[in-house]
Amino acid sequence: MQTYKITQIDFDLNDEDLTTYDVRRINETLQERYIHSEWIVEEDEETSIADLISDECGWCIDSLDYRLIRS
């Protein structure tokens, strides 16, 4: 198992139905909820951390930076 800490997260801005305010608000929510959160991933698991977060929050993650903190 490996544990990662999220250092940066951004929402996918390609949804034409969203206003600039909506995008800003979603990004703020993602920052509040997920920055510095830790995610444990099985080494043989093919799902990415971005996929796990997208599944949890329901929004497509465009950009995600993280660092390994435990292996």
Short mmCIF file of N, CA, C and O in Angstrom, two decimals:
data_model
loop_
_atom_site.label_atom_id
_atom_site.label_comp_id
_atom_site.label_asym_id
_atom_site.label_seq_id
_atom_site.Cartn_x
_atom_site.Cartn_y
_atom_site.Cartn_z
N MET A 1 0.83 -1.18 0.00
CA MET A 1 0.00 0.00 0.00
C MET A 1 0.87 1.24 0.00
O MET A 1 1.93 1.26 0.61
N GLN A 2 0.38 2.26 -0.68
CA GLN A 2 1.08 3.54 -0.71
C GLN A 2 0.10 4.63 -0.29
O GLN A 2 -1.07 4.60 -0.65
N THR A 3 0.60 5.59 0.46
CA THR A 3 -0.24 6.71 0.91
C THR A 3 0.27 7.98 0.26
O THR A 3 1.46 8.27 0.28
N TYR A 4 -0.66 8.73 -0.33
CA TYR A 4 -0.33 9.97 -1.01
C TYR A 4 -1.06 11.13 -0.36
O TYR A 4 -2.17 10.97 0.13
N LYS A 5 -0.44 12.29 -0.38
CA LYS A 5 -1.07 13.52 0.12
C LYS A 5 -1.31 14.44 -1.07
O LYS A 5 -0.41 14.69 -1.87
N ILE A 6 -2.53 14.95 -1.19
CA ILE A 6 -2.90 15.84 -2.28
C ILE A 6 -2.31 17.23 -2.02
O ILE A 6 -2.48 17.79 -0.95
N THR A 7 -1.60 17.79 -3.02
CA THR A 7 -0.99 19.11 -2.86
C THR A 7 -1.65 20.16 -3.75
O THR A 7 -1.53 21.34 -3.48
N GLN A 8 -2.33 19.74 -4.82
CA GLN A 8 -3.02 20.68 -5.72
C GLN A 8 -4.12 19.92 -6.44
O GLN A 8 -3.92 18.78 -6.83
N ILE A 9 -5.27 20.56 -6.63
CA ILE A 9 -6.38 19.93 -7.33
C ILE A 9 -7.16 20.99 -8.11
O ILE A 9 -7.36 22.09 -7.62
N ASP A 10 -7.54 20.66 -9.34
CA ASP A 10 -8.31 21.58 -10.17
C ASP A 10 -9.41 20.81 -10.90
O ASP A 10 -9.23 19.67 -11.31
N PHE A 11 -10.52 21.49 -11.09
CA PHE A 11 -11.69 20.96 -11.75
C PHE A 11 -11.54 21.07 -13.27
O PHE A 11 -10.93 22.00 -13.78
N ASP A 12 -12.13 20.12 -14.01
CA ASP A 12 -12.12 20.14 -15.47
C ASP A 12 -13.04 21.26 -15.95
O ASP A 12 -14.24 21.24 -15.71
N LEU A 13 -12.48 22.25 -16.64
CA LEU A 13 -13.22 23.44 -17.05
C LEU A 13 -13.94 23.29 -18.39
O LEU A 13 -14.48 24.25 -18.91
N ASN A 14 -13.99 22.11 -18.96
CA ASN A 14 -14.54 21.91 -20.29
C ASN A 14 -16.06 21.82 -20.34
O ASN A 14 -16.63 21.67 -21.40
N ASP A 15 -16.75 21.91 -19.23
CA ASP A 15 -18.21 21.83 -19.21
C ASP A 15 -18.78 23.19 -19.60
O ASP A 15 -18.69 24.16 -18.87
N GLU A 16 -19.41 23.26 -20.77
CA GLU A 16 -19.91 24.53 -21.29
C GLU A 16 -21.12 25.06 -20.54
O GLU A 16 -21.49 26.22 -20.68
N ASP A 17 -21.79 24.21 -19.77
CA ASP A 17 -22.99 24.62 -19.05
C ASP A 17 -22.69 25.37 -17.75
O ASP A 17 -23.60 25.90 -17.13
N LEU A 18 -21.43 25.41 -17.36
CA LEU A 18 -21.08 26.05 -16.11
C LEU A 18 -20.68 27.51 -16.31
O LEU A 18 -20.00 27.86 -17.27
N THR A 19 -21.08 28.33 -15.38
CA THR A 19 -20.66 29.73 -15.40
C THR A 19 -19.28 29.84 -14.75
O THR A 19 -18.83 28.90 -14.09
N THR A 20 -18.65 30.97 -14.91
CA THR A 20 -17.36 31.21 -14.26
C THR A 20 -17.51 31.09 -12.75
O THR A 20 -16.63 30.53 -12.07
N TYR A 21 -18.62 31.58 -12.23
CA TYR A 21 -18.87 31.49 -10.78
C TYR A 21 -18.96 30.03 -10.35
O TYR A 21 -18.39 29.65 -9.33
N ASP A 22 -19.68 29.20 -11.13
CA ASP A 22 -19.80 27.78 -10.80
C ASP A 22 -18.44 27.10 -10.74
O ASP A 22 -18.15 26.35 -9.82
N VAL A 23 -17.62 27.37 -11.74
CA VAL A 23 -16.29 26.76 -11.80
C VAL A 23 -15.45 27.21 -10.61
O VAL A 23 -14.79 26.39 -9.97
N ARG A 24 -15.49 28.50 -10.29
CA ARG A 24 -14.73 29.01 -9.14
C ARG A 24 -15.20 28.34 -7.85
O ARG A 24 -14.41 27.95 -7.01
N ARG A 25 -16.50 28.23 -7.70
CA ARG A 25 -17.08 27.63 -6.49
C ARG A 25 -16.70 26.15 -6.36
O ARG A 25 -16.35 25.68 -5.28
N ILE A 26 -16.75 25.42 -7.47
CA ILE A 26 -16.37 24.01 -7.45
C ILE A 26 -14.90 23.88 -7.08
O ILE A 26 -14.52 23.03 -6.26
N ASN A 27 -14.04 24.70 -7.68
CA ASN A 27 -12.61 24.66 -7.35
C ASN A 27 -12.37 24.97 -5.87
O ASN A 27 -11.55 24.31 -5.22
N GLU A 28 -13.09 25.94 -5.32
CA GLU A 28 -12.94 26.26 -3.90
C GLU A 28 -13.37 25.07 -3.04
O GLU A 28 -12.71 24.74 -2.05
N THR A 29 -14.46 24.44 -3.41
CA THR A 29 -14.95 23.27 -2.66
C THR A 29 -13.94 22.14 -2.71
O THR A 29 -13.65 21.50 -1.69
N LEU A 30 -13.39 21.88 -3.89
CA LEU A 30 -12.37 20.84 -4.03
C LEU A 30 -11.15 21.15 -3.18
O LEU A 30 -10.60 20.26 -2.52
N GLN A 31 -10.72 22.42 -3.19
CA GLN A 31 -9.55 22.82 -2.39
C GLN A 31 -9.82 22.59 -0.90
O GLN A 31 -8.98 22.03 -0.20
N GLU A 32 -10.98 23.02 -0.44
CA GLU A 32 -11.32 22.87 0.98
C GLU A 32 -11.41 21.41 1.39
O GLU A 32 -10.98 21.03 2.48
N ARG A 33 -11.98 20.60 0.54
CA ARG A 33 -12.27 19.22 0.90
C ARG A 33 -11.07 18.29 0.72
O ARG A 33 -10.90 17.35 1.49
N TYR A 34 -10.24 18.55 -0.30
CA TYR A 34 -9.23 17.55 -0.66
C TYR A 34 -7.78 17.97 -0.49
O TYR A 34 -6.90 17.10 -0.45
N ILE A 35 -7.48 19.27 -0.43
CA ILE A 35 -6.07 19.66 -0.24
C ILE A 35 -5.58 19.11 1.10
O ILE A 35 -6.25 19.22 2.11
N HIS A 36 -4.43 18.51 1.07
CA HIS A 36 -3.77 17.90 2.23
C HIS A 36 -4.46 16.62 2.71
O HIS A 36 -4.08 16.08 3.75
N SER A 37 -5.45 16.14 1.96
CA SER A 37 -6.06 14.86 2.32
C SER A 37 -5.11 13.74 1.92
O SER A 37 -4.28 13.89 1.03
N GLU A 38 -5.23 12.62 2.61
CA GLU A 38 -4.37 11.48 2.33
C GLU A 38 -5.20 10.37 1.70
O GLU A 38 -6.34 10.13 2.11
N TRP A 39 -4.61 9.72 0.69
CA TRP A 39 -5.29 8.65 -0.02
C TRP A 39 -4.39 7.42 -0.03
O TRP A 39 -3.23 7.51 -0.39
N ILE A 40 -4.95 6.31 0.35
CA ILE A 40 -4.21 5.05 0.36
C ILE A 40 -4.60 4.27 -0.88
O ILE A 40 -5.78 4.08 -1.17
N VAL A 41 -3.58 3.84 -1.63
CA VAL A 41 -3.80 3.13 -2.88
C VAL A 41 -3.03 1.81 -2.83
O VAL A 41 -1.87 1.79 -2.45
N GLU A 42 -3.71 0.75 -3.22
CA GLU A 42 -3.03 -0.55 -3.33
C GLU A 42 -2.05 -0.47 -4.50
O GLU A 42 -2.35 0.13 -5.53
N GLU A 43 -0.90 -1.08 -4.35
CA GLU A 43 0.13 -0.99 -5.38
C GLU A 43 -0.32 -1.60 -6.70
O GLU A 43 0.06 -1.14 -7.76
N ASP A 44 -1.15 -2.63 -6.67
CA ASP A 44 -1.59 -3.28 -7.90
C ASP A 44 -2.89 -2.69 -8.45
O ASP A 44 -3.40 -3.13 -9.46
N GLU A 45 -3.42 -1.68 -7.80
CA GLU A 45 -4.67 -1.06 -8.21
C GLU A 45 -4.44 -0.17 -9.44
O GLU A 45 -3.51 0.61 -9.48
N GLU A 46 -5.30 -0.31 -10.46
CA GLU A 46 -5.15 0.45 -11.69
C GLU A 46 -5.89 1.78 -11.65
O GLU A 46 -5.73 2.61 -12.52
N THR A 47 -6.70 2.01 -10.64
CA THR A 47 -7.44 3.26 -10.51
C THR A 47 -6.53 4.35 -9.98
O THR A 47 -5.77 4.15 -9.05
N SER A 48 -6.61 5.52 -10.61
CA SER A 48 -5.77 6.64 -10.18
C SER A 48 -6.43 7.37 -9.01
O SER A 48 -7.63 7.23 -8.76
N ILE A 49 -5.65 8.19 -8.33
CA ILE A 49 -6.18 9.00 -7.23
C ILE A 49 -7.23 9.97 -7.78
O ILE A 49 -8.26 10.19 -7.16
N ALA A 50 -6.98 10.53 -8.96
CA ALA A 50 -7.96 11.45 -9.58
C ALA A 50 -9.28 10.73 -9.82
O ALA A 50 -10.35 11.30 -9.59
N ASP A 51 -9.22 9.47 -10.25
CA ASP A 51 -10.45 8.69 -10.44
C ASP A 51 -11.19 8.48 -9.13
O ASP A 51 -12.41 8.59 -9.07
N LEU A 52 -10.43 8.18 -8.08
CA LEU A 52 -11.05 7.96 -6.77
C LEU A 52 -11.76 9.22 -6.27
O LEU A 52 -12.89 9.17 -5.79
N ILE A 53 -11.09 10.37 -6.41
CA ILE A 53 -11.68 11.64 -5.97
C ILE A 53 -12.88 12.00 -6.85
O ILE A 53 -13.92 12.42 -6.35
N SER A 54 -12.75 11.81 -8.17
CA SER A 54 -13.87 12.10 -9.08
C SER A 54 -15.09 11.26 -8.73
O SER A 54 -16.22 11.76 -8.72
N ASP A 55 -14.85 9.98 -8.42
CA ASP A 55 -15.96 9.11 -8.03
C ASP A 55 -16.61 9.60 -6.74
O ASP A 55 -17.83 9.55 -6.60
N GLU A 56 -15.81 10.05 -5.81
CA GLU A 56 -16.34 10.50 -4.53
C GLU A 56 -17.11 11.82 -4.64
O GLU A 56 -18.19 11.97 -4.06
N CYS A 57 -16.56 12.79 -5.38
CA CYS A 57 -17.19 14.12 -5.41
C CYS A 57 -18.15 14.31 -6.58
O CYS A 57 -18.96 15.23 -6.56
N GLY A 58 -18.05 13.49 -7.62
CA GLY A 58 -18.94 13.59 -8.76
C GLY A 58 -18.51 14.57 -9.83
O GLY A 58 -19.23 14.79 -10.80
N TRP A 59 -17.33 15.18 -9.70
CA TRP A 59 -16.82 16.12 -10.69
C TRP A 59 -15.57 15.54 -11.33
O TRP A 59 -14.80 14.84 -10.68
N CYS A 60 -15.35 15.86 -12.58
CA CYS A 60 -14.17 15.40 -13.28
C CYS A 60 -12.96 16.24 -12.87
O CYS A 60 -12.99 17.46 -12.95
N ILE A 61 -11.93 15.58 -12.41
CA ILE A 61 -10.72 16.26 -11.96
C ILE A 61 -9.79 16.47 -13.16
O ILE A 61 -9.46 15.53 -13.88
N ASP A 62 -9.40 17.71 -13.41
CA ASP A 62 -8.56 18.05 -14.55
C ASP A 62 -7.08 17.92 -14.21
O ASP A 62 -6.29 17.41 -14.97
N SER A 63 -6.72 18.39 -13.04
CA SER A 63 -5.31 18.43 -12.65
C SER A 63 -5.19 18.05 -11.18
O SER A 63 -5.98 18.50 -10.36
N LEU A 64 -4.21 17.21 -10.90
CA LEU A 64 -4.02 16.74 -9.53
C LEU A 64 -2.54 16.56 -9.28
O LEU A 64 -1.85 15.90 -10.05
N ASP A 65 -2.04 17.17 -8.24
CA ASP A 65 -0.66 16.97 -7.82
C ASP A 65 -0.68 16.32 -6.45
O ASP A 65 -1.51 16.68 -5.60
N TYR A 66 0.21 15.39 -6.24
CA TYR A 66 0.27 14.71 -4.96
C TYR A 66 1.69 14.22 -4.73
O TYR A 66 2.51 14.22 -5.64
N ARG A 67 1.95 13.86 -3.50
CA ARG A 67 3.29 13.33 -3.19
C ARG A 67 3.14 12.07 -2.34
O ARG A 67 2.18 11.95 -1.56
N LEU A 68 4.05 11.17 -2.53
CA LEU A 68 4.08 9.93 -1.76
C LEU A 68 4.57 10.25 -0.36
O LEU A 68 5.59 10.90 -0.18
N ILE A 69 3.80 9.82 0.65
CA ILE A 69 4.24 10.08 2.03
C ILE A 69 4.54 8.77 2.78
O ILE A 69 5.23 8.80 3.77
N ARG A 70 3.99 7.66 2.30
CA ARG A 70 4.27 6.36 2.91
C ARG A 70 4.19 5.28 1.86
O ARG A 70 3.29 5.28 1.03
N SER A 71 5.10 4.35 1.91
CA SER A 71 5.08 3.25 0.96
C SER A 71 5.18 1.93 1.69
O SER A 71 5.71 1.84 2.77
#
